[in-house]
PDB file of C-alpha atoms and ligand atoms in Angstrom:
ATOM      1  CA  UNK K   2      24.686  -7.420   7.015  1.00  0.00           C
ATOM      2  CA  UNK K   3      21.076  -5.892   6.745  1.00  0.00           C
ATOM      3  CA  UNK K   4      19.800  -6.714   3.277  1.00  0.00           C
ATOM      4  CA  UNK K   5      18.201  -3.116   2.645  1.00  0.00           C
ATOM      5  CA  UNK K   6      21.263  -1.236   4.020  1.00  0.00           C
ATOM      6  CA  UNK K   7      21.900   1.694   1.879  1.00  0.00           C
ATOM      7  CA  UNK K   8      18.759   1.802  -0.003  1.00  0.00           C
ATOM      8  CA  UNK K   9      15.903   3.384  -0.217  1.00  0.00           C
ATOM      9  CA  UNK K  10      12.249   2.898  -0.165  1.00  0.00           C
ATOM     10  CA  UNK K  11       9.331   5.433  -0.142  1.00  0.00           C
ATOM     11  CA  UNK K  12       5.886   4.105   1.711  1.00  0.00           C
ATOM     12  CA  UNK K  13       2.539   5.903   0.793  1.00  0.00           C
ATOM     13  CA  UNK K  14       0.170   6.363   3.724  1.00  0.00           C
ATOM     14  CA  UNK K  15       2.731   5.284   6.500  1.00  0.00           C
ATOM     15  CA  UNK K  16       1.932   7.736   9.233  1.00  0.00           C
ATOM     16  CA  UNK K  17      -0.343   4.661  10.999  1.00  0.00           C
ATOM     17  CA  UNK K  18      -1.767   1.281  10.218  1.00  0.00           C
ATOM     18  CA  UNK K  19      -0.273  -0.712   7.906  1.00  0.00           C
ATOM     19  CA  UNK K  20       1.820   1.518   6.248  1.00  0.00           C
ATOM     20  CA  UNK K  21       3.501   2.472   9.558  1.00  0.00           C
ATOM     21  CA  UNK K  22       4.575  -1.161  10.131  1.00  0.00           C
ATOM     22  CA  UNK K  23       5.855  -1.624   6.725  1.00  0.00           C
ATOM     23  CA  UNK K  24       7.995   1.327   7.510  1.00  0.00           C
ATOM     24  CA  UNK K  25       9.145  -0.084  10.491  1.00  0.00           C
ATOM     25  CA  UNK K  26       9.984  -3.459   9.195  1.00  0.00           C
ATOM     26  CA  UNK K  27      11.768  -2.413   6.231  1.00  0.00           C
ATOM     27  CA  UNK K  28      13.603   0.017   8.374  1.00  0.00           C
ATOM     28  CA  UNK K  29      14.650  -2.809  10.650  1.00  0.00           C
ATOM     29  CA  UNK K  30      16.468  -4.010   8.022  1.00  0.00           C
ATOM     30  CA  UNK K  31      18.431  -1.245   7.022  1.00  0.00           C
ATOM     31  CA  UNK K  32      16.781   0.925   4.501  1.00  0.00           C
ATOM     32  CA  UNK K  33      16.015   4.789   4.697  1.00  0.00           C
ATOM     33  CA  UNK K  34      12.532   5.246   4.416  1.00  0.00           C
ATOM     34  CA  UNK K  35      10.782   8.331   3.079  1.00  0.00           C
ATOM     35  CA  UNK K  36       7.286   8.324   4.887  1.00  0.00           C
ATOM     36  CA  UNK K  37       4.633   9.828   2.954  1.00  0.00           C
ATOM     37  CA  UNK K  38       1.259  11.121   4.427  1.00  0.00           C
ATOM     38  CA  UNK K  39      -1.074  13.450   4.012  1.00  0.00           C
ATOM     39  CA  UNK K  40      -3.549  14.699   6.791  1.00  0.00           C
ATOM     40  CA  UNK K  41      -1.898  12.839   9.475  1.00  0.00           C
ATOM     41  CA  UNK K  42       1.412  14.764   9.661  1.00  0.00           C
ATOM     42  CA  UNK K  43       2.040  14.359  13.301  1.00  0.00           C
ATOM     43  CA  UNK K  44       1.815  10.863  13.539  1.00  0.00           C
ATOM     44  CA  UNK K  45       4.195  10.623  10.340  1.00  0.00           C
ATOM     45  CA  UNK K  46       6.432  13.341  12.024  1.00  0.00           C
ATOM     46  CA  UNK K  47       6.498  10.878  15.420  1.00  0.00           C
ATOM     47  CA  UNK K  48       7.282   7.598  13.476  1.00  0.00           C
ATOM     48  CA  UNK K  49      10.190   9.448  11.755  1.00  0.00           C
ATOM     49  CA  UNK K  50      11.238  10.668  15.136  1.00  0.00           C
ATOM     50  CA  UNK K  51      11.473   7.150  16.561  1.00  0.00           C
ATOM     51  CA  UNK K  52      13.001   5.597  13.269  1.00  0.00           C
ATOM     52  CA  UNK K  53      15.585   8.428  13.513  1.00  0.00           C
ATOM     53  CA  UNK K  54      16.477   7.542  17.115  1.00  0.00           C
ATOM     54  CA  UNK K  55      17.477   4.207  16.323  1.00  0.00           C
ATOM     55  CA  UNK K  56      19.194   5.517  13.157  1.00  0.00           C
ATOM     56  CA  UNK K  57      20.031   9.315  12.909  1.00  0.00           C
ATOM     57  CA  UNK K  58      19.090  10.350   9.736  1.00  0.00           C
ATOM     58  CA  UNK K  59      17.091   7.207   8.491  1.00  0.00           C
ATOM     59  CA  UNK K  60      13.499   8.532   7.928  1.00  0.00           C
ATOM     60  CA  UNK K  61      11.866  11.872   6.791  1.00  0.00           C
ATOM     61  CA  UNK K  62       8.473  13.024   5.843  1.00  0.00           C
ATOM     62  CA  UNK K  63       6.817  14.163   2.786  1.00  0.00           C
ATOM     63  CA  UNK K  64       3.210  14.967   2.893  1.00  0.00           C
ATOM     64  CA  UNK K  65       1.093  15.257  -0.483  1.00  0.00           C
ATOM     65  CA  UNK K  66      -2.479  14.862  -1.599  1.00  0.00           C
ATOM     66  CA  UNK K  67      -2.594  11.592  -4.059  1.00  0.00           C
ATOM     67  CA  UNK K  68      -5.859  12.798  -5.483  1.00  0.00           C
ATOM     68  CA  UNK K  69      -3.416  15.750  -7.007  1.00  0.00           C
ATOM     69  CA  UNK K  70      -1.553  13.851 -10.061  1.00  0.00           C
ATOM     70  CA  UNK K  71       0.461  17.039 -11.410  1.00  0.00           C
ATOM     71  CA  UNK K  72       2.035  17.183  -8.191  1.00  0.00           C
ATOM     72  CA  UNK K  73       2.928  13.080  -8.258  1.00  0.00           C
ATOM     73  CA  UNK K  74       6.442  13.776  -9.851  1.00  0.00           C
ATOM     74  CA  UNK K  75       7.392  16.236  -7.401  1.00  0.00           C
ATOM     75  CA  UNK K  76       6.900  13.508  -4.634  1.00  0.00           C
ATOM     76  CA  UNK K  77       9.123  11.200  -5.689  1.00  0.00           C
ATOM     77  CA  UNK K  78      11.383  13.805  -6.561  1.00  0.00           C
ATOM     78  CA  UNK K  79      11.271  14.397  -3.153  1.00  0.00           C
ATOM     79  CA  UNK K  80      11.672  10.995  -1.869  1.00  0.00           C
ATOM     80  CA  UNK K  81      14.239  11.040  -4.232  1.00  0.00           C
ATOM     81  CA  UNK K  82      16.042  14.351  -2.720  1.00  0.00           C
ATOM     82  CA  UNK K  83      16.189  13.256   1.201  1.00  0.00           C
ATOM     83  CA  UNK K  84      18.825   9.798   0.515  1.00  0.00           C
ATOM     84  CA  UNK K  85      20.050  11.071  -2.676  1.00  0.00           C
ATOM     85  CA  UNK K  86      18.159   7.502  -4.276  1.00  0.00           C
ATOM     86  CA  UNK K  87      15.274   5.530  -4.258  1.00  0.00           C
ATOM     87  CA  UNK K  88      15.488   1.473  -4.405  1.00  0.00           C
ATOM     88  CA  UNK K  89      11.915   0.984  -3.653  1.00  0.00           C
ATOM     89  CA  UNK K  90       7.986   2.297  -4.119  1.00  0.00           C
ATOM     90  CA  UNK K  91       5.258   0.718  -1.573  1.00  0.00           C
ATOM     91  CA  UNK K  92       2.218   1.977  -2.706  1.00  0.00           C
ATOM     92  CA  UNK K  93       0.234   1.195   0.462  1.00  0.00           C
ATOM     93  CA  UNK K  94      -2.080   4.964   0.569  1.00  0.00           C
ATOM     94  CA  UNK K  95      -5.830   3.991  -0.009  1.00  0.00           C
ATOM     95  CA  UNK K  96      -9.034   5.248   0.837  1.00  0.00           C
ATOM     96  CA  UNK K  97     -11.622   3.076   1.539  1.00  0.00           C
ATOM     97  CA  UNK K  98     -15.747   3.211   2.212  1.00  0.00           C
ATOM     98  CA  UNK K  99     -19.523   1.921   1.519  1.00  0.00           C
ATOM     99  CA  UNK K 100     -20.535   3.302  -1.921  1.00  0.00           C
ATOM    100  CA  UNK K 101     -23.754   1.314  -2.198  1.00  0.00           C
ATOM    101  CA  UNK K 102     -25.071   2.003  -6.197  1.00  0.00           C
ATOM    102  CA  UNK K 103     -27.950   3.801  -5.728  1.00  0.00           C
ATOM    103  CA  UNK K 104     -25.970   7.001  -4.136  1.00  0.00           C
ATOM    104  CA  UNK K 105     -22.757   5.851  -5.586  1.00  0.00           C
ATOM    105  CA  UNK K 106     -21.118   9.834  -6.403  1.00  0.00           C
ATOM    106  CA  UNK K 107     -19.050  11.038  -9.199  1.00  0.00           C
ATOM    107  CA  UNK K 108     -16.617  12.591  -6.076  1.00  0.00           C
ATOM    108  CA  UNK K 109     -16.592   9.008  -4.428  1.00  0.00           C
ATOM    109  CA  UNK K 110     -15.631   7.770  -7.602  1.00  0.00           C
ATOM    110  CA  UNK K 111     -12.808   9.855  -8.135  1.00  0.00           C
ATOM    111  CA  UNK K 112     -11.701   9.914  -3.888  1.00  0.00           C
ATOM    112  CA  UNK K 113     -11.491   5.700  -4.323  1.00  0.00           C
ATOM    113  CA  UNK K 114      -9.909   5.540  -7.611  1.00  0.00           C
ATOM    114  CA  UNK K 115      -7.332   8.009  -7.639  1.00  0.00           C
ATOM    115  CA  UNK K 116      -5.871   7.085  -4.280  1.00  0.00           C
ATOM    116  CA  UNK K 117      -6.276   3.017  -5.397  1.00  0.00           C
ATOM    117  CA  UNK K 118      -5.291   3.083  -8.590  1.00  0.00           C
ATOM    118  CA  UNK K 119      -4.606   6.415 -10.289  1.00  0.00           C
ATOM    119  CA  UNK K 120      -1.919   7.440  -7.687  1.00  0.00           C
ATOM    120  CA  UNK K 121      -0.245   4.098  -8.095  1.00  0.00           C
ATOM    121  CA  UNK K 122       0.495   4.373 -12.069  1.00  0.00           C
ATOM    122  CA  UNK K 123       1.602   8.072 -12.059  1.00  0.00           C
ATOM    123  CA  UNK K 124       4.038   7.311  -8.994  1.00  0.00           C
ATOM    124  CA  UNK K 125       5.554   4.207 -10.562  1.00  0.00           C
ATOM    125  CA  UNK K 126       5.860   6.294 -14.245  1.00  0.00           C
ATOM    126  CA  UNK K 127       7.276   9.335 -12.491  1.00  0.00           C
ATOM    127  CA  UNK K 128       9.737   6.651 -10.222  1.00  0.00           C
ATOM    128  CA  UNK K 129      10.650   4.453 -13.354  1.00  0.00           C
ATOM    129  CA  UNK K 130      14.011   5.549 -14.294  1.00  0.00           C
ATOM    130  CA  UNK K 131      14.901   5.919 -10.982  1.00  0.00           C
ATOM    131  CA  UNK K 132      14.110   2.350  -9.755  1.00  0.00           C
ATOM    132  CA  UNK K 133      15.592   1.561 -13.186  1.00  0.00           C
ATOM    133  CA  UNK K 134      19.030   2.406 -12.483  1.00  0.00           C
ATOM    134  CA  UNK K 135      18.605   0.613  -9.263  1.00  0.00           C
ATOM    135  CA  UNK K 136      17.116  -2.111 -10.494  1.00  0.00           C
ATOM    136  CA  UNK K 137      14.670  -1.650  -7.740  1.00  0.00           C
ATOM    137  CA  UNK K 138      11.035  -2.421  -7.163  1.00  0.00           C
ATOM    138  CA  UNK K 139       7.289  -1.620  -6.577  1.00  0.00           C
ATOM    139  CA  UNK K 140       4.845  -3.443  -4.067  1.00  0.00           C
ATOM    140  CA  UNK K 141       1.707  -1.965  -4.490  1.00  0.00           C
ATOM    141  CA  UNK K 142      -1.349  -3.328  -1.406  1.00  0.00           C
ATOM    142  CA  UNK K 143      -4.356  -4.653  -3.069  1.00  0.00           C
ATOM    143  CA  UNK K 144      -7.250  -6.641  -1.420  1.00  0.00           C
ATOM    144  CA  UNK K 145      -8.582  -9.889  -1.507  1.00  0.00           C
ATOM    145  CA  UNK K 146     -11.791  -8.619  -2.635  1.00  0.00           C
ATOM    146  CA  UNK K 147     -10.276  -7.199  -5.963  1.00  0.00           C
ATOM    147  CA  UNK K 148     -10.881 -10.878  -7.042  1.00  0.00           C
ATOM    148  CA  UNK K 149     -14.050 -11.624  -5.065  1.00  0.00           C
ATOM    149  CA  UNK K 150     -16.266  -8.351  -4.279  1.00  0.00           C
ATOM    150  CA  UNK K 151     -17.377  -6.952  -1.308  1.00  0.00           C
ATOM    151  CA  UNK K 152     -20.757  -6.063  -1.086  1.00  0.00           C
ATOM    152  CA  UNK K 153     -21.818  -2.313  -1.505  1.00  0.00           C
ATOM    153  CA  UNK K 154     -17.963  -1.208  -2.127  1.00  0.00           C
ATOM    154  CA  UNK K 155     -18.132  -1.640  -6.365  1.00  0.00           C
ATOM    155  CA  UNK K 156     -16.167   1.947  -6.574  1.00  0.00           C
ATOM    156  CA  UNK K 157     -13.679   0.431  -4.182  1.00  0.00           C
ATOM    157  CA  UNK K 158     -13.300  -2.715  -5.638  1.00  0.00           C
ATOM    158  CA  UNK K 159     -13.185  -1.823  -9.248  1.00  0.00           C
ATOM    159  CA  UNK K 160      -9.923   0.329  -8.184  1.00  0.00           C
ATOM    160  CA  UNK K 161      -8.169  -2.201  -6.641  1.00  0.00           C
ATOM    161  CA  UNK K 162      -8.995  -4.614  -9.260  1.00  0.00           C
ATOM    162  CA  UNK K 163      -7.328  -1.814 -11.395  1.00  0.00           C
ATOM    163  CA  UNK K 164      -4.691  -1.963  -9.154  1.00  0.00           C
ATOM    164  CA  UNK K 165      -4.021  -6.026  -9.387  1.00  0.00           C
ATOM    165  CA  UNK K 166      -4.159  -5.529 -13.455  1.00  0.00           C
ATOM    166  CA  UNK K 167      -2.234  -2.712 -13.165  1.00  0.00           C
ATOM    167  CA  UNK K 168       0.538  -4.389 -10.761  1.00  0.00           C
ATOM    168  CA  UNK K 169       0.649  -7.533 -13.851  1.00  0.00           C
ATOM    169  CA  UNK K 170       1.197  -4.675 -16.562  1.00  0.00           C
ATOM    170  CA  UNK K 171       3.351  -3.172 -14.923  1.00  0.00           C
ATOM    171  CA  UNK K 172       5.884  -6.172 -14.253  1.00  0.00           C
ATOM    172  CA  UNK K 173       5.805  -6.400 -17.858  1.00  0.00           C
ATOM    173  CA  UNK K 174       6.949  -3.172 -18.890  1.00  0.00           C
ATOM    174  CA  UNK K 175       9.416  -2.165 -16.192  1.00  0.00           C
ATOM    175  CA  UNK K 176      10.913  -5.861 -16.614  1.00  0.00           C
ATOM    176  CA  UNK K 177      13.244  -6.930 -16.645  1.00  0.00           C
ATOM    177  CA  UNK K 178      15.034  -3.736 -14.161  1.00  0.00           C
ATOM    178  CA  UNK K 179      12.063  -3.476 -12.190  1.00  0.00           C
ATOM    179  CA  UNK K 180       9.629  -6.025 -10.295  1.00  0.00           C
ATOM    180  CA  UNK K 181       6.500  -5.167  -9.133  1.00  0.00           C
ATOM    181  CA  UNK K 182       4.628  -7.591  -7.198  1.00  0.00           C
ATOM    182  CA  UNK K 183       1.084  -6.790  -5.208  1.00  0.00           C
ATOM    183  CA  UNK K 184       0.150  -8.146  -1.556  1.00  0.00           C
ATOM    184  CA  UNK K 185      -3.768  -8.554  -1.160  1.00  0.00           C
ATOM    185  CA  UNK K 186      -4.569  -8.225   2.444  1.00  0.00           C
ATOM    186  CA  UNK K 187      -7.905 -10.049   4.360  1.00  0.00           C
ATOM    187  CA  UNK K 188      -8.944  -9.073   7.480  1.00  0.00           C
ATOM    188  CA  UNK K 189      -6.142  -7.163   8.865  1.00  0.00           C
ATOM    189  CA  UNK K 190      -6.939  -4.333  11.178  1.00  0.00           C
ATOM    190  CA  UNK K 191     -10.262  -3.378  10.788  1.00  0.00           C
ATOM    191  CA  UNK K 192     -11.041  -0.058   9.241  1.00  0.00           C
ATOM    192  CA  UNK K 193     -11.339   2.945  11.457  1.00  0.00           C
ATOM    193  CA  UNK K 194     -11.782   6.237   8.899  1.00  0.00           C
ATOM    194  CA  UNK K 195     -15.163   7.845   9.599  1.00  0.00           C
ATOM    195  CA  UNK K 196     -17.963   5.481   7.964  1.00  0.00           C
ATOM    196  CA  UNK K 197     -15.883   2.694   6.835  1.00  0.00           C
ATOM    197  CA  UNK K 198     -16.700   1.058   9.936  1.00  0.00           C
ATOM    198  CA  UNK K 199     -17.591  -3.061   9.496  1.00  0.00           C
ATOM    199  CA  UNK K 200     -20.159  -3.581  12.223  1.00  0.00           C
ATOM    200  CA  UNK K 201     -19.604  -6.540  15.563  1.00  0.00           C
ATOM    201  CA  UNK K 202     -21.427  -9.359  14.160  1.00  0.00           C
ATOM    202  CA  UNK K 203     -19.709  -8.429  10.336  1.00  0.00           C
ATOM    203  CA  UNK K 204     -16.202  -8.631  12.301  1.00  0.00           C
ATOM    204  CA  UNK K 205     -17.548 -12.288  13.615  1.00  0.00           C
ATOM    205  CA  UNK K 206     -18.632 -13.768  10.724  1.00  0.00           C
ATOM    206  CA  UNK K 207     -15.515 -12.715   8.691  1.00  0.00           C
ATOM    207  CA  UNK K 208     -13.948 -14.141  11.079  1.00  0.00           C
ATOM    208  CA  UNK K 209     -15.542 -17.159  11.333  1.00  0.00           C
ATOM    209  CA  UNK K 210     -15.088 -17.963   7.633  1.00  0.00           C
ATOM    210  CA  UNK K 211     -11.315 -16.992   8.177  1.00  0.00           C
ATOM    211  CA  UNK K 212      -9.463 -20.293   7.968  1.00  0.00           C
ATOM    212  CA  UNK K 213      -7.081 -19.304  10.707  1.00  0.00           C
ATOM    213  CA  UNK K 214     -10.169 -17.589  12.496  1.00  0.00           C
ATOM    214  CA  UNK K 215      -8.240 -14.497  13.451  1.00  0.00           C
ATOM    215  CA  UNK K 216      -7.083 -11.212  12.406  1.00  0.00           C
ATOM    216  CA  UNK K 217      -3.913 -10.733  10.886  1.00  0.00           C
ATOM    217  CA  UNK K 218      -2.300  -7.514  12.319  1.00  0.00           C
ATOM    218  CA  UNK K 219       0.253  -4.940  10.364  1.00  0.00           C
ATOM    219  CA  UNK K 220       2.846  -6.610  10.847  1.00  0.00           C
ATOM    220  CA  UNK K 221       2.037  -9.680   8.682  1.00  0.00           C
ATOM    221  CA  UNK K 222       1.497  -7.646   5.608  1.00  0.00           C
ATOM    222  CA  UNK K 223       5.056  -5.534   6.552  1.00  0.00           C
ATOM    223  CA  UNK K 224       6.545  -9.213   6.551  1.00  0.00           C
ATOM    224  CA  UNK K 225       5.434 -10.279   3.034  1.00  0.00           C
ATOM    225  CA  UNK K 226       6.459  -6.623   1.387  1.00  0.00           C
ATOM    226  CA  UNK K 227      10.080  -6.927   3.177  1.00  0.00           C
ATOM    227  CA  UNK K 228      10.087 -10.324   1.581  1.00  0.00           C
ATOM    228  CA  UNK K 229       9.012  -8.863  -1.952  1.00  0.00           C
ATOM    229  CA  UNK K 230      11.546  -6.386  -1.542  1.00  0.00           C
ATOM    230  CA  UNK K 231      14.673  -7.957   0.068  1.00  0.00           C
ATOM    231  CA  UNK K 232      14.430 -11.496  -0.874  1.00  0.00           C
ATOM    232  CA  UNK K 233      11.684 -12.225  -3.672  1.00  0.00           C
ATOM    233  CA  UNK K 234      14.736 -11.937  -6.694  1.00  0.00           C
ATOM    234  CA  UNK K 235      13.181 -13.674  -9.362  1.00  0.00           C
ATOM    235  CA  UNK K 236       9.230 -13.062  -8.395  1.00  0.00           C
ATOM    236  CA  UNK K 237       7.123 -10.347 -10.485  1.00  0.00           C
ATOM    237  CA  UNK K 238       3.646  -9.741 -11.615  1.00  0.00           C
ATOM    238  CA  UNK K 239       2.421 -11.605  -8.698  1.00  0.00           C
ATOM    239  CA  UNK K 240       0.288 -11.111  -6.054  1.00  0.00           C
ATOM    240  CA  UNK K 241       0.248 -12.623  -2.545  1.00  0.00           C
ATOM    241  CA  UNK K 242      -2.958 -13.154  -0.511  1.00  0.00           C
ATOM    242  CA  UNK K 243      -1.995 -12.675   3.202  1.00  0.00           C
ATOM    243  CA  UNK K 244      -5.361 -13.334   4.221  1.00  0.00           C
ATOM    244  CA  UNK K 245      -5.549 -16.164   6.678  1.00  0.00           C
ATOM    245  CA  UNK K 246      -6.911 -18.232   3.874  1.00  0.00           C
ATOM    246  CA  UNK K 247     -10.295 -16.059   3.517  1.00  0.00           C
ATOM    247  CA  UNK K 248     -10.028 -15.919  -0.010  1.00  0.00           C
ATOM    248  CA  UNK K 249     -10.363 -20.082  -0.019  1.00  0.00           C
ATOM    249  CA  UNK K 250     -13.931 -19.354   0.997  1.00  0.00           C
ATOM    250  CA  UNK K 251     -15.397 -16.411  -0.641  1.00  0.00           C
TER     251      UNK K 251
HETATM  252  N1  NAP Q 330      -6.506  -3.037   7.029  1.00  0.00           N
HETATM  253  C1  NAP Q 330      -6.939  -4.113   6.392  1.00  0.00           C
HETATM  254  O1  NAP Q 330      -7.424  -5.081   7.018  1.00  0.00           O
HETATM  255  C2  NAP Q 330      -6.856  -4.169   4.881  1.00  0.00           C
HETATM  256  C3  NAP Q 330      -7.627  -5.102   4.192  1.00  0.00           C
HETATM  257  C4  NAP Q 330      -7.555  -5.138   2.823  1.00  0.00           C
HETATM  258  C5  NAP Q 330      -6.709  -4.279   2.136  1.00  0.00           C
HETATM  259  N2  NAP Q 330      -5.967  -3.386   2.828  1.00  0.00           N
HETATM  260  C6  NAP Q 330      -5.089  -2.474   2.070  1.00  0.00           C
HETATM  261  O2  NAP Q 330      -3.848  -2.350   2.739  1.00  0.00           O
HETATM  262  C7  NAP Q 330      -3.390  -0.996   2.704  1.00  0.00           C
HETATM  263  C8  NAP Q 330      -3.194  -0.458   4.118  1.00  0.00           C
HETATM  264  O3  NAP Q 330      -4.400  -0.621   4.849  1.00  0.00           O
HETATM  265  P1  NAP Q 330      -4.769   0.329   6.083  1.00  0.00           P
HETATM  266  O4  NAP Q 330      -6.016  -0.223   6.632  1.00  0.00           O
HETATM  267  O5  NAP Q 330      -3.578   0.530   6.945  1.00  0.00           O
HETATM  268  O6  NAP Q 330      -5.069   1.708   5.283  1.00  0.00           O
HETATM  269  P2  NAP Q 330      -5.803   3.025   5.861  1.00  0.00           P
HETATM  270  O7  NAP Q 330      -5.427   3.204   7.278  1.00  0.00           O
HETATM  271  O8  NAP Q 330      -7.265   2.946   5.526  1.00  0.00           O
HETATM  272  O9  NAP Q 330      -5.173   4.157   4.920  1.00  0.00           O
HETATM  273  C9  NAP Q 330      -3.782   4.395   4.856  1.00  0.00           C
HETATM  274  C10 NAP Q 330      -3.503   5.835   4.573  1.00  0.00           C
HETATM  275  O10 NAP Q 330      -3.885   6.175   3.246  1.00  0.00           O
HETATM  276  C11 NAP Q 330      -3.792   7.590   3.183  1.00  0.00           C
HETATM  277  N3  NAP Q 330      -4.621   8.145   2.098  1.00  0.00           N
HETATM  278  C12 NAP Q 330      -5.899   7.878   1.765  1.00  0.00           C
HETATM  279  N4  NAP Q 330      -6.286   8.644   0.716  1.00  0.00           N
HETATM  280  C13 NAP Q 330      -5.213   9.409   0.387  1.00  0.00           C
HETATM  281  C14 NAP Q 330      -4.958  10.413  -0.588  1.00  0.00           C
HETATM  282  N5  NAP Q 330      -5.902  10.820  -1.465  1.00  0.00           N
HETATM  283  N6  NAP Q 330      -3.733  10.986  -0.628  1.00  0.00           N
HETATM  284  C15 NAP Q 330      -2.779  10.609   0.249  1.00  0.00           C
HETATM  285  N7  NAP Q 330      -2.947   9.679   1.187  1.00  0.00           N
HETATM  286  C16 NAP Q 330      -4.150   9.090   1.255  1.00  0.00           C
HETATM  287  C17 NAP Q 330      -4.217   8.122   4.550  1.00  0.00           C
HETATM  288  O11 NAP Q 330      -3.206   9.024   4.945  1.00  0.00           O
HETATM  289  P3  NAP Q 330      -3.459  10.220   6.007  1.00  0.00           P
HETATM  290  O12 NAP Q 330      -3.987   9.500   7.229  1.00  0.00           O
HETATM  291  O13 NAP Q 330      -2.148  10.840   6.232  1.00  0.00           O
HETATM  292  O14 NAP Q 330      -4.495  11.107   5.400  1.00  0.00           O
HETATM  293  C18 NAP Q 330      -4.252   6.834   5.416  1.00  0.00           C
HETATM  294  O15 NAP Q 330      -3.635   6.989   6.670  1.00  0.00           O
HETATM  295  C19 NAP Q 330      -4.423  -0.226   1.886  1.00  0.00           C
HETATM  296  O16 NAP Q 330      -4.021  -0.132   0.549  1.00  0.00           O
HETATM  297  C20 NAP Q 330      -5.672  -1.066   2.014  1.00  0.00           C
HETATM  298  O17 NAP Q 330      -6.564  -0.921   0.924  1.00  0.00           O
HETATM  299  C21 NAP Q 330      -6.020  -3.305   4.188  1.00  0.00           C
END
């Protein structure tokens, strides 16, 4: 029996990457999944095509702008709408580039935080009762450098450091229905948005310093939130470094 069979779990940011692998792994165990985007609708449309094939009616699409909090409760209402339920929120949507001090903008600002931190809390208020009655739960991705900065990101940072204290506040209040747990990722796939780039050499040294001196692909952060979620019954407020043991050294 699939552990996730018959619920349901909404992923932010799943139409590639990381997001699209948690999709896919939670999926392979059963659950619906509502796969949320928002500029990349075909690749979202494609992933719900193949989840559908192995599964008719498994996976749909909602596409919304994070940045836009009014419209926050209409999305899970939505997610809500397509299984009739929602068991799960995987706050995985971030944005993510340089914002070195001295050009550091108010709209940068705003871009990082809202999708890394702001987008999280209204989500998890507006899903609350919801993952309430189904005693559900909330993984929300973090970083490794929430704890230990990366240099020229503060805006970036600060938000998912938000996001870490925000993931330990939450377990408190939703507790004891809901747990909410946070998976800091290392190197993973390396960023490919326009100017987020991390240059050859960067990529080697990081590497270098990585304990297990490689990177760590999608599909080991998918692992650890389908553990959160499926198995993880009496873990909350915590958050797990999948990181290859970088964090040992920074
Ligand atoms: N990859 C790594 O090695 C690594 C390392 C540390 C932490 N992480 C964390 O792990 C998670 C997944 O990483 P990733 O590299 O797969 O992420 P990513 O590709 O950089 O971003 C995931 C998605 O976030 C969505 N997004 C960004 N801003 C948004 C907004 N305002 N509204 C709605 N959607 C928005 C984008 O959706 P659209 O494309 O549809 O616009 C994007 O595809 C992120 O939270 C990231 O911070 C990853």
């Amino acid at each position: 029996m699939s552990a996730l069979a018959g619920k349901c779990i909404l992923v932010t940011g799943a139409a590639r990457r990381v997001g699209a692998a948690i999709a896919r792994r939670l999926h392979a165990d059963g659950a619906d999944i509502v796969i949320h985007c928002r500029t990349n609708l075909a690749e979202a449309r494609s992933l719900a095509t193949m989840l559908n094939a192995g599964r008719d009616g498994s996976a749909a699409v909602v596409r919304q702008d994070l940045a836009d909090t009014a419209a926050l409760p209409g999305l899970i209402d939505a997610a809500i709408g397509n299984f009739g339920r929602l068991d799960a929120l995987v706050n995985n949507a971030s944005s993510f580039f340089p914002t070195p001090l001295q050009t550091l903008t108010e709209e940068q600002w705003d871009d990082l935080a809202a999708s890394n931190l702001k987008a999280p809390l209204f989500l998890s208020r507006a899903a609350a009762p919801e993952l309430r009655r189904r005693s559900g739960a909330i993984v929300n991705l973090v970083d490794i450098h929430a704890e230990r900065p990366l240099r020229d990101h503060a805006a970036y940072c600060a938000a998912k450091a938000g996001l870490v204290g925000l993931t330990r506040a939450l377990a408190l209040d939703l507790a004891p229905e809901v747990r909410v747990n946070g998976v800091a990722p290392g190197p993973i796939e390396w960023p490919d948005a326009p100017g987020s780039g991390i240059a050859p050499q960067e990529q080697a040294r990081i590497l270098a310093t990585t304990p297990l001196a490689r990177e760590g692909g999608a599909e080991a952060i998918a692992e650890t939130v389908h553990f959160l979620i499926a198995s993880a019954s009496f873990v909350t407020g915590q958050i797990v470094n999948v990181d290859g043991g970088r964090s040992v050294h920074l």
